[in-house]
Short mmCIF file of N, CA and C in Angstrom, two decimals:
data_model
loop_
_atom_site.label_atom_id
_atom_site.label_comp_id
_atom_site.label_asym_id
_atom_site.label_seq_id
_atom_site.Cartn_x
_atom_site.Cartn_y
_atom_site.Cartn_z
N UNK A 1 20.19 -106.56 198.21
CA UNK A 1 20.31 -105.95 196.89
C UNK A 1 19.01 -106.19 196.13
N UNK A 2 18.20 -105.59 195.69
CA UNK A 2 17.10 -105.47 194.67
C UNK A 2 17.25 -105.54 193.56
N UNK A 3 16.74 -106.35 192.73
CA UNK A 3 16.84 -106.65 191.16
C UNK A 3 17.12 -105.28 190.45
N UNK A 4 16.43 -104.20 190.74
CA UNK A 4 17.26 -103.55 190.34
C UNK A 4 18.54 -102.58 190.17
N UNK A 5 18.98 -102.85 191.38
CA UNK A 5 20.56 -103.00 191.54
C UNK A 5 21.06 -103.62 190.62
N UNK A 6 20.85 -104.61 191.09
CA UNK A 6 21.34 -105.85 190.40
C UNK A 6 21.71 -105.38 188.59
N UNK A 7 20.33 -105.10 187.92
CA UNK A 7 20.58 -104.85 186.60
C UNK A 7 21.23 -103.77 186.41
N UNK A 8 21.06 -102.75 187.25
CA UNK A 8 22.09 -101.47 187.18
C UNK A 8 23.38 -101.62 187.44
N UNK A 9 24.02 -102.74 188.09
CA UNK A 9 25.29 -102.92 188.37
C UNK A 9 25.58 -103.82 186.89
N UNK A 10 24.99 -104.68 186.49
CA UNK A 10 25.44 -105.24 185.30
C UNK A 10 25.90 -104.42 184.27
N UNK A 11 24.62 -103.34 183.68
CA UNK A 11 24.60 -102.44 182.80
C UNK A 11 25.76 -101.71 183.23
N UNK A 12 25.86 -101.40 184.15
CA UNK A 12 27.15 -100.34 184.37
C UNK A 12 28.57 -101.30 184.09
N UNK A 13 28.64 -102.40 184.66
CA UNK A 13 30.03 -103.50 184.27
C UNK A 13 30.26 -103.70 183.18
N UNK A 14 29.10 -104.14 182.07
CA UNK A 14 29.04 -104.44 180.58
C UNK A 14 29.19 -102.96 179.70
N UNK A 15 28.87 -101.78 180.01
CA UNK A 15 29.31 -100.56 179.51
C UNK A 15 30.86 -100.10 179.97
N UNK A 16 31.01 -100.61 180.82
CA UNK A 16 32.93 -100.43 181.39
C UNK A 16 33.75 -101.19 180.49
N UNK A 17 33.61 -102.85 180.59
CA UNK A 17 33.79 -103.25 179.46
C UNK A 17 33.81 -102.97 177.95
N UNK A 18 32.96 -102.41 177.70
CA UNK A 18 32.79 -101.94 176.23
C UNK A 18 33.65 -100.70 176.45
N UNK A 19 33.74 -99.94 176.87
CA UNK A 19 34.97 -98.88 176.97
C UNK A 19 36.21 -99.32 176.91
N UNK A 20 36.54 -100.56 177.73
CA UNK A 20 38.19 -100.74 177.09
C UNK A 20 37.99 -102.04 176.02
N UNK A 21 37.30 -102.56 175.80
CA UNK A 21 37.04 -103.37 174.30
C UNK A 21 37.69 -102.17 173.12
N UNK A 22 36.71 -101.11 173.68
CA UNK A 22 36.72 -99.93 172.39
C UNK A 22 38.30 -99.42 172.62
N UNK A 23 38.39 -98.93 173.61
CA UNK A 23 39.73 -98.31 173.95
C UNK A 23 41.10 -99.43 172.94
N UNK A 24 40.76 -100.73 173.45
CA UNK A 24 41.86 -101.84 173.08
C UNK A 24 41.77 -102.07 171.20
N UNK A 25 40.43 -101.85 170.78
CA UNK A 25 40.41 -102.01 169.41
C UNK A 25 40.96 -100.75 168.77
N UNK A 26 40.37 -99.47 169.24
CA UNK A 26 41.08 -98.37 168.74
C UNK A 26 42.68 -98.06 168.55
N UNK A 27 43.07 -98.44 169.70
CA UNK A 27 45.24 -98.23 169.55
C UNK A 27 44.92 -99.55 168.21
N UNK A 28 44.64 -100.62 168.42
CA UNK A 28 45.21 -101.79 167.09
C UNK A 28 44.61 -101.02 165.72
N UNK A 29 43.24 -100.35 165.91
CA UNK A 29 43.23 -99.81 164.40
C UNK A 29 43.93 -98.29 163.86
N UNK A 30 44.24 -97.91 165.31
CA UNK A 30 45.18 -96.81 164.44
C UNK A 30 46.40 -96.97 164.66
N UNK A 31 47.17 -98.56 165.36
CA UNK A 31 48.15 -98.84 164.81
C UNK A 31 48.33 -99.15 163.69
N UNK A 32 46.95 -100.04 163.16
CA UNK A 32 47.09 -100.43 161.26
C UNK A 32 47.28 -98.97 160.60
N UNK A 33 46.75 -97.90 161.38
CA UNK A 33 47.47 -96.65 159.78
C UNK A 33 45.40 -96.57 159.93
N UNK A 34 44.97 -96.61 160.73
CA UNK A 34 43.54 -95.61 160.98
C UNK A 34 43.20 -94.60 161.70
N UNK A 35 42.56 -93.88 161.02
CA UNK A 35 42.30 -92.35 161.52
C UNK A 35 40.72 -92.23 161.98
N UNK A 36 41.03 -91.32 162.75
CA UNK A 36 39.59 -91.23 163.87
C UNK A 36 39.43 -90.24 163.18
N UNK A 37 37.63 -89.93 163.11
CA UNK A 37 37.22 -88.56 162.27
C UNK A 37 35.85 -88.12 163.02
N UNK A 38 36.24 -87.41 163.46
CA UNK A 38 34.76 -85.82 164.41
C UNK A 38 35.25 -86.50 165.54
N UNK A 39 36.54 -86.53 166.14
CA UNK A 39 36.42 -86.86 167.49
C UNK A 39 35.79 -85.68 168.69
N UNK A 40 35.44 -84.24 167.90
CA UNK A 40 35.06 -83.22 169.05
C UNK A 40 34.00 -83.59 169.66
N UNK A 41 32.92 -84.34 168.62
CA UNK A 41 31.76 -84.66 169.38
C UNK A 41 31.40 -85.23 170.45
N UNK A 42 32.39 -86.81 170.50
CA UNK A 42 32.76 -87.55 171.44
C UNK A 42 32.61 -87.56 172.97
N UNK A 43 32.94 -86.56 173.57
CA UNK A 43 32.53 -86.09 174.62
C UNK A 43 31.14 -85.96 175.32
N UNK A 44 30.59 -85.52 173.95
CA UNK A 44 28.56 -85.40 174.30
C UNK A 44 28.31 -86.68 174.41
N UNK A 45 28.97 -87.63 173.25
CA UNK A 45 27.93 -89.01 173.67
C UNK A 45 28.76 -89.65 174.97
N UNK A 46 29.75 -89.21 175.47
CA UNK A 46 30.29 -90.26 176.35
C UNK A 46 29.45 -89.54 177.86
N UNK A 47 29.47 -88.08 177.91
CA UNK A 47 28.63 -87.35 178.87
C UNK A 47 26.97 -87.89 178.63
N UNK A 48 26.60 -87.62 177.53
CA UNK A 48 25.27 -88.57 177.55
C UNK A 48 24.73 -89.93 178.30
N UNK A 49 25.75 -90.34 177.94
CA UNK A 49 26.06 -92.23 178.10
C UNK A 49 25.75 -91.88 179.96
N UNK A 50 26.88 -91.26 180.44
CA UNK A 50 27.46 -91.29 181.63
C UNK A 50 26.16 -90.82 182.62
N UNK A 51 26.08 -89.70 181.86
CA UNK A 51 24.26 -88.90 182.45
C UNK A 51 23.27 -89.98 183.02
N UNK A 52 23.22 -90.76 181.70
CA UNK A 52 21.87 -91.69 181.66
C UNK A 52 22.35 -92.82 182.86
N UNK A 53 23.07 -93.55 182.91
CA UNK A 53 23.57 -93.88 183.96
C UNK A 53 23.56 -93.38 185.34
N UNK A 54 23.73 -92.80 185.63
CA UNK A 54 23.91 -91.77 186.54
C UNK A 54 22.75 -91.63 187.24
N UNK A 55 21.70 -91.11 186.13
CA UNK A 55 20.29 -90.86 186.49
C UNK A 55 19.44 -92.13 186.99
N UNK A 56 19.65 -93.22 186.20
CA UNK A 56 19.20 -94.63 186.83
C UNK A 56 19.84 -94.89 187.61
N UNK A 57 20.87 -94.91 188.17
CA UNK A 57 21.32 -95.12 189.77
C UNK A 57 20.99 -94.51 190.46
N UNK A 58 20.30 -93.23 190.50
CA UNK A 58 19.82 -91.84 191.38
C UNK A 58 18.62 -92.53 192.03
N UNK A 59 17.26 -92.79 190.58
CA UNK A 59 16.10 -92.90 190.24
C UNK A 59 15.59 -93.93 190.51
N UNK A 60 16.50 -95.00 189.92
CA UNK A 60 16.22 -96.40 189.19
C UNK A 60 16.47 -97.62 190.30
N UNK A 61 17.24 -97.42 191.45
CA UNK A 61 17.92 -98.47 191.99
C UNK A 61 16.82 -98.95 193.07
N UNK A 62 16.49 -98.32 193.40
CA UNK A 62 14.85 -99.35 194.77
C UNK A 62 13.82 -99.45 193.72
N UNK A 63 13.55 -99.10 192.51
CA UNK A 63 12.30 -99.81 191.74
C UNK A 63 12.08 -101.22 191.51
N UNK A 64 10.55 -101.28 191.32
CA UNK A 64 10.42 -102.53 191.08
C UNK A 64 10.59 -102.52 189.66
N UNK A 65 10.56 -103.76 189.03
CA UNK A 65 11.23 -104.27 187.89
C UNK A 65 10.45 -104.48 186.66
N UNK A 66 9.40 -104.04 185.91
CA UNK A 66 8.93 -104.81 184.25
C UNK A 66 9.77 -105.85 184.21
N UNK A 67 9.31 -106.81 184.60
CA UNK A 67 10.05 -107.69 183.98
C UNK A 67 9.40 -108.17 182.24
N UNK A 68 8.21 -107.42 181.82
CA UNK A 68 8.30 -107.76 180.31
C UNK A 68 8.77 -106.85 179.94
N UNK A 69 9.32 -105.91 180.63
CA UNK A 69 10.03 -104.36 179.68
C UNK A 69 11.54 -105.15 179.52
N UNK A 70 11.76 -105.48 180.68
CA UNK A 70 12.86 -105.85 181.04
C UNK A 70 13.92 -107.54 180.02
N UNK A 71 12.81 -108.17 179.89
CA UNK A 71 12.54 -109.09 178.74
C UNK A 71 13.22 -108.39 177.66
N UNK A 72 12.77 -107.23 177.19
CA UNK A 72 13.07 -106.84 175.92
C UNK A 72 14.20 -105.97 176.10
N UNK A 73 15.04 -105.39 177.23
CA UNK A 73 16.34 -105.15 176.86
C UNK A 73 16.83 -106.17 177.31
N UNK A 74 16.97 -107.35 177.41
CA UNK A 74 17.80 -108.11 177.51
C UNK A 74 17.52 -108.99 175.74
N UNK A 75 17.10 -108.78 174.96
CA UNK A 75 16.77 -109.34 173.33
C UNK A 75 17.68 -107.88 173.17
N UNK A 76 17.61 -106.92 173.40
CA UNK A 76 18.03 -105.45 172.79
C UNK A 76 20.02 -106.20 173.43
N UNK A 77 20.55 -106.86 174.42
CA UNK A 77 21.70 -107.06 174.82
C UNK A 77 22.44 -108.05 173.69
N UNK A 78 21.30 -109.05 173.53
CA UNK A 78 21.59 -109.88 172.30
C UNK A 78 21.59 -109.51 171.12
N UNK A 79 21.17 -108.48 170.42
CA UNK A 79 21.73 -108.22 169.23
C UNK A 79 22.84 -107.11 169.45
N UNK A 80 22.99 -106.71 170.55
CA UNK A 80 23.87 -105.52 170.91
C UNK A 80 25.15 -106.67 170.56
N UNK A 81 25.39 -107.67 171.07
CA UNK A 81 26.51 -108.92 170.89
C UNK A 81 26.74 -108.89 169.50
N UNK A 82 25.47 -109.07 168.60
CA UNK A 82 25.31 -109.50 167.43
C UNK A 82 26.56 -108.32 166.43
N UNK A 83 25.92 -107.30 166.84
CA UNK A 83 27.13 -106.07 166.16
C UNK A 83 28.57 -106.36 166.75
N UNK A 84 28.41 -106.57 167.94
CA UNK A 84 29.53 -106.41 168.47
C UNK A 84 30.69 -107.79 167.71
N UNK A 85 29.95 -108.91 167.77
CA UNK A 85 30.43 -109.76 167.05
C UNK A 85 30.84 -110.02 165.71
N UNK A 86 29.63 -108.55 165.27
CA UNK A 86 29.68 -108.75 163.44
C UNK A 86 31.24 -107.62 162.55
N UNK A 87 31.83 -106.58 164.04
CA UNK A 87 32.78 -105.47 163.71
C UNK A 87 33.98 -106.30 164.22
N UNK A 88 33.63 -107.24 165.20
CA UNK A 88 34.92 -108.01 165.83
C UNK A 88 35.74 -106.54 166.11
N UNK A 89 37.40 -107.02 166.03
CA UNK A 89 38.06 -105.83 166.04
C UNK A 89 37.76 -104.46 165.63
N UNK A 90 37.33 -104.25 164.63
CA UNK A 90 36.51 -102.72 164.00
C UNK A 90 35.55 -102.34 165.30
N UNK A 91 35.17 -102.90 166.00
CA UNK A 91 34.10 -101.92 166.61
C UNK A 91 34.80 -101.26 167.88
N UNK A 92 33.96 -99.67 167.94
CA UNK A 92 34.72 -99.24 168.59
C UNK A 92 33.34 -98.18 169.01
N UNK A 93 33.74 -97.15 169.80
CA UNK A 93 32.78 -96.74 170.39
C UNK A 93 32.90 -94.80 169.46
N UNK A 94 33.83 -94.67 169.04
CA UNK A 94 34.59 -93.89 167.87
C UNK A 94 34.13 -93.83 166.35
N UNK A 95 34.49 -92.85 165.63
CA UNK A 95 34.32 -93.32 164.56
C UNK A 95 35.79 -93.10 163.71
N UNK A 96 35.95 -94.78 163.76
CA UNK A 96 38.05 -95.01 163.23
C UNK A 96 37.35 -95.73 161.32
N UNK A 97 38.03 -94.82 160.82
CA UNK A 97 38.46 -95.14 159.20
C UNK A 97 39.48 -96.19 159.13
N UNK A 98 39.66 -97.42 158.99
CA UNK A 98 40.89 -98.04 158.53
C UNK A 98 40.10 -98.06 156.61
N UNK A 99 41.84 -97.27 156.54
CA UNK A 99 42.04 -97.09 154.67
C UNK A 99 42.29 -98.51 154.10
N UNK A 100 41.21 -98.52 152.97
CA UNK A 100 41.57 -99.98 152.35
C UNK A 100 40.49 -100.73 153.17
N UNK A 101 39.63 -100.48 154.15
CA UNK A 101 39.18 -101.34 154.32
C UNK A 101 37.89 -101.53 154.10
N UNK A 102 37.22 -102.70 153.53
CA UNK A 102 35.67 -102.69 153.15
C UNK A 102 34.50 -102.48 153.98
N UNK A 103 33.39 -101.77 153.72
CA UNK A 103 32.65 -101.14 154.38
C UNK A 103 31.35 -102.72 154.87
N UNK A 104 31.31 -102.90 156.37
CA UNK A 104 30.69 -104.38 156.58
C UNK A 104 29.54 -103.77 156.10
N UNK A 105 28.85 -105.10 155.79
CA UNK A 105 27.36 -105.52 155.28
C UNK A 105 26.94 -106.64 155.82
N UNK A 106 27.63 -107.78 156.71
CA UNK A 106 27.48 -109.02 156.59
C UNK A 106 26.20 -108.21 158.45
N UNK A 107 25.79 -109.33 158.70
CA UNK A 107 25.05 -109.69 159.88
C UNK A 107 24.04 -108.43 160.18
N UNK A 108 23.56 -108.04 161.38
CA UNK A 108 22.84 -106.80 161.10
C UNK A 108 23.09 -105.45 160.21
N UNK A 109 24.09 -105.54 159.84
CA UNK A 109 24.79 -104.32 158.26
C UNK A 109 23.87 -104.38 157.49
N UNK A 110 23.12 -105.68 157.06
CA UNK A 110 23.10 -106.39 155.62
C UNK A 110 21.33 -105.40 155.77
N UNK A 111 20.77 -105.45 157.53
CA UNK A 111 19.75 -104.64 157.78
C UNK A 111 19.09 -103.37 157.78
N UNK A 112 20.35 -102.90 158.89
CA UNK A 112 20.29 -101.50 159.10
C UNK A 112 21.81 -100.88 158.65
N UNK A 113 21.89 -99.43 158.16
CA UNK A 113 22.89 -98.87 158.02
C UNK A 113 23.86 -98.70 159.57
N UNK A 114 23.01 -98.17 160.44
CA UNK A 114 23.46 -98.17 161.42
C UNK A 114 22.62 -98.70 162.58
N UNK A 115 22.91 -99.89 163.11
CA UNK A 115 22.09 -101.13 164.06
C UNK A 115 22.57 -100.99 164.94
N UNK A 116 23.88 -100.21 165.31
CA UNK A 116 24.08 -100.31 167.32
C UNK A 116 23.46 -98.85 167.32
N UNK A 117 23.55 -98.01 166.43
CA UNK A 117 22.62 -96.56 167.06
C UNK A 117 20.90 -97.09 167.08
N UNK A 118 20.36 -98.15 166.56
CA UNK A 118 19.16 -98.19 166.98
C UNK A 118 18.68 -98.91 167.94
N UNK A 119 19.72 -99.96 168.31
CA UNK A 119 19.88 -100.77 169.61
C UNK A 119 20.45 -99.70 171.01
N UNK A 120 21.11 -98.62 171.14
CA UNK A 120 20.76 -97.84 171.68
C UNK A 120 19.93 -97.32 171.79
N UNK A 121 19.41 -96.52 170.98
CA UNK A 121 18.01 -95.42 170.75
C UNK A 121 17.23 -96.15 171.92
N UNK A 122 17.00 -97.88 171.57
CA UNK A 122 15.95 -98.65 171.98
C UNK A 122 16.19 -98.46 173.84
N UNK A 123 17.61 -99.17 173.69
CA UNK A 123 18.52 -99.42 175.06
C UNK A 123 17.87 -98.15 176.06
N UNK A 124 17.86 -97.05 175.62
CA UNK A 124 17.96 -95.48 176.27
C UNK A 124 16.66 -95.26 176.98
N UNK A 125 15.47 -95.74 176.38
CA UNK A 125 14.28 -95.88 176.56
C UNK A 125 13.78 -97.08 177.62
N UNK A 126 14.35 -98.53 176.62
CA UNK A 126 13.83 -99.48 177.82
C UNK A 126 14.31 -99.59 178.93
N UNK A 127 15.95 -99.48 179.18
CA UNK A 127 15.62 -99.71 180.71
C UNK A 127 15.47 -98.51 181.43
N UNK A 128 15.22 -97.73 181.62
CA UNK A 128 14.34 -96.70 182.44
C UNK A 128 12.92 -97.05 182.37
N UNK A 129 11.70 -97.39 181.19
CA UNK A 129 10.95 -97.94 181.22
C UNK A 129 11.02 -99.37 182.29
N UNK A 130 11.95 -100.33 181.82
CA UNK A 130 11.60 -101.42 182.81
C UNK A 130 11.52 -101.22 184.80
N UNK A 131 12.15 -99.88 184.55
CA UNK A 131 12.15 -99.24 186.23
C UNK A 131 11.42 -98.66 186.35
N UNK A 132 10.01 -98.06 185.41
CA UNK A 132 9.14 -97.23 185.86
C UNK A 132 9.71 -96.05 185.61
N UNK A 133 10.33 -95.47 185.13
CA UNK A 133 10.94 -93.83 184.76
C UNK A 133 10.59 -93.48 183.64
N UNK A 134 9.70 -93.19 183.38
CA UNK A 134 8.89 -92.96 182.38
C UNK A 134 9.73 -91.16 181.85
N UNK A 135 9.39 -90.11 182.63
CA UNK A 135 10.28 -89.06 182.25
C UNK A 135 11.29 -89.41 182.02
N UNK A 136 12.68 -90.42 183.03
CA UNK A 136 13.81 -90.25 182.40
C UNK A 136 13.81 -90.77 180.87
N UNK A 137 13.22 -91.78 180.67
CA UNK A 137 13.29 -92.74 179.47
C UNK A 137 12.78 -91.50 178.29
N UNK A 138 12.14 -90.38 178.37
CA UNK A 138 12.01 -89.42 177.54
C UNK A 138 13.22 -88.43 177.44
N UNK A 139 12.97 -87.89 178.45
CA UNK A 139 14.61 -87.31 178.75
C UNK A 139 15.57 -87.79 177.79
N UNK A 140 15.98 -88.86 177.86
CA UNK A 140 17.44 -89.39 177.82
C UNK A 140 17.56 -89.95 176.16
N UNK A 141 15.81 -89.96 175.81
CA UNK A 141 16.13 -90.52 174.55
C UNK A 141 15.95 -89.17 173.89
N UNK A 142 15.46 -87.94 174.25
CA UNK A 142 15.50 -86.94 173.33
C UNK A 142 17.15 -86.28 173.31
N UNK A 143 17.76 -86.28 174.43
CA UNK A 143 19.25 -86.28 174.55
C UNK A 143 19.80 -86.92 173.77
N UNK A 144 19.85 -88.31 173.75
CA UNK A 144 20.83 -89.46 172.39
C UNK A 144 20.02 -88.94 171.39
N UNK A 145 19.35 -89.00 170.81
CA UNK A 145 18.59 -88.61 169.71
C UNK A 145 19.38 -86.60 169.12
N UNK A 146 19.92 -86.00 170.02
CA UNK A 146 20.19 -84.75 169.33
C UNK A 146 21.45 -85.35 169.19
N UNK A 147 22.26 -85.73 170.22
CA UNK A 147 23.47 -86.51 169.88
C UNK A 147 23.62 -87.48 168.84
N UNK A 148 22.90 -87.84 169.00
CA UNK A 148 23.12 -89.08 167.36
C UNK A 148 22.77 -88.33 166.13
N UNK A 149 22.15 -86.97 165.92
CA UNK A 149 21.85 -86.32 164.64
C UNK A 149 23.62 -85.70 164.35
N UNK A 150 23.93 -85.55 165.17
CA UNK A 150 25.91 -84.72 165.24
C UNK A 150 26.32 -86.34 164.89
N UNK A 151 26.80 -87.13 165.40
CA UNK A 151 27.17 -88.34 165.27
C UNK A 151 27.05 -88.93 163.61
N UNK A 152 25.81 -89.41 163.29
CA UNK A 152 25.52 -90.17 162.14
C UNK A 152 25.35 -89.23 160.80
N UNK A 153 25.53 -87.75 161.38
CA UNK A 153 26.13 -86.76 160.38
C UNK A 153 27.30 -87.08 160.23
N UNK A 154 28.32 -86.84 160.95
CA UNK A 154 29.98 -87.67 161.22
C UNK A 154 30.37 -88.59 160.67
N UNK A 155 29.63 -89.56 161.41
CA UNK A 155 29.66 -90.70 160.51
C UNK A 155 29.30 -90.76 159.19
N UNK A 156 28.59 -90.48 158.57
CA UNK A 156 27.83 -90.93 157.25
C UNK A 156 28.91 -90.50 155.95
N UNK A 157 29.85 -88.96 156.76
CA UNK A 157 30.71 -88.22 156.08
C UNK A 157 32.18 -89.22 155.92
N UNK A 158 32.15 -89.57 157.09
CA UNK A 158 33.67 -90.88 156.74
C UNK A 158 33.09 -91.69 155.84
N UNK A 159 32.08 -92.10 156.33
CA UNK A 159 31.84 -93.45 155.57
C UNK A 159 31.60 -93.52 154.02
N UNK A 160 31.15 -92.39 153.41
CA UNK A 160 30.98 -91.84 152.00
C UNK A 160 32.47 -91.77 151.76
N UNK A 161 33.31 -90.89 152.29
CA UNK A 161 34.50 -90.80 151.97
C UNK A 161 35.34 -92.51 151.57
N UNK A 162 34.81 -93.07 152.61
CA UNK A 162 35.83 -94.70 152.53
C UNK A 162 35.48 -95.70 151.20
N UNK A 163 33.71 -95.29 151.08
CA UNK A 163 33.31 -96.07 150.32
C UNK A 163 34.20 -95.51 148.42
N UNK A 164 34.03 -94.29 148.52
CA UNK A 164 34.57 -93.56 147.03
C UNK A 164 35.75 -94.18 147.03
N UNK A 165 36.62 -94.07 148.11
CA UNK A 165 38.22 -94.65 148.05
C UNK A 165 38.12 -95.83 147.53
N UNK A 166 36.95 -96.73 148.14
CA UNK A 166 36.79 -98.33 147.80
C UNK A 166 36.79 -98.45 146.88
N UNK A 167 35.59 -97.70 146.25
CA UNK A 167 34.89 -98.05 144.99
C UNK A 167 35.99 -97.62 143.70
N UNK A 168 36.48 -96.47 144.33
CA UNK A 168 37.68 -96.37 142.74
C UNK A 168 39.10 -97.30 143.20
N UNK A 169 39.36 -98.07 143.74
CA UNK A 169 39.99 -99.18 143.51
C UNK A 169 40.02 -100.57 142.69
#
């Protein structure tokens, strides 16, 4: 097995994971009485996701390794935790409204409006970079990049909506 197997089998285990993390948080927040909003889009980023994957297992799996590219998505895995840790239950791979509930700010929030779409953006780029795929790593980030303009349109529209509800409480 070649290191980069190796990291391609991780990345692919730790993104499976995060699918039923998301899957398992989503039924508990729309058991609390939360509603999912632009789920049509959904599909592009999960086909995106799946693509990019796909393509580094094609491309990516006998390369040799950056290991200083490689360095830096594994800092890009650690703050990926950091969100993941900072939504606890709330995070989801969706975009779920729970009503009544306050809009986070605490941990990377307090930074970026939206910090796992730029820890992707990053994600999409470096590891194809750390394999030498220089086209895919363009490819794939001009792909998430049209996808995330539909997305954080979506988003930005719940999230205005939740905050007015907040704020006139």
């Amino acid at each position: 097995m070649t290191l980069a197997t190796l990291i391609l089998a991780l990345v692919t285990l730790q993104r499976l994971g995060e699918l039923v993390l998301s899957r398992y948080n989503t039924g508990r927040l729309l058991a609390r009485g939360a509603t999912e909003i632009a789920p049509d889009h959904y599909p592009l980023v999960v086909a995106t996701h799946a693509a990019w994957l796909i393509a580094l297992w094609a491309w990516g799996r006998d390369q040799d390794v950056n290991l200083i590219v490689l360095s830096i998505f594994i800092l890009l895995q650690i703050l990926r935790l950091w969100v993941l840790a900072t939504l606890g239950p709330r995070w989801t791979t969706r975009i779920i409204v729970l009503p009544d509930a306050p809009m986070v700010t605490a941990g990377p929030y307090r930074y970026l409006s939206h910090p796992n779409y730029a820890i992707v953006v990053a994600e999409i780029a470096v590891l194809p970079l750390a394999l030498h795929l220089y086209l895919l790593a363009s490819i794939f980030t001009i792909l998430n990049a049209l996808v995330l303009v539909i997305r954080i349109r979506a988003e930005a529209r719940a999230l205005a909506v939740v905050q007015r509800h907040y704020d006139d409480q």
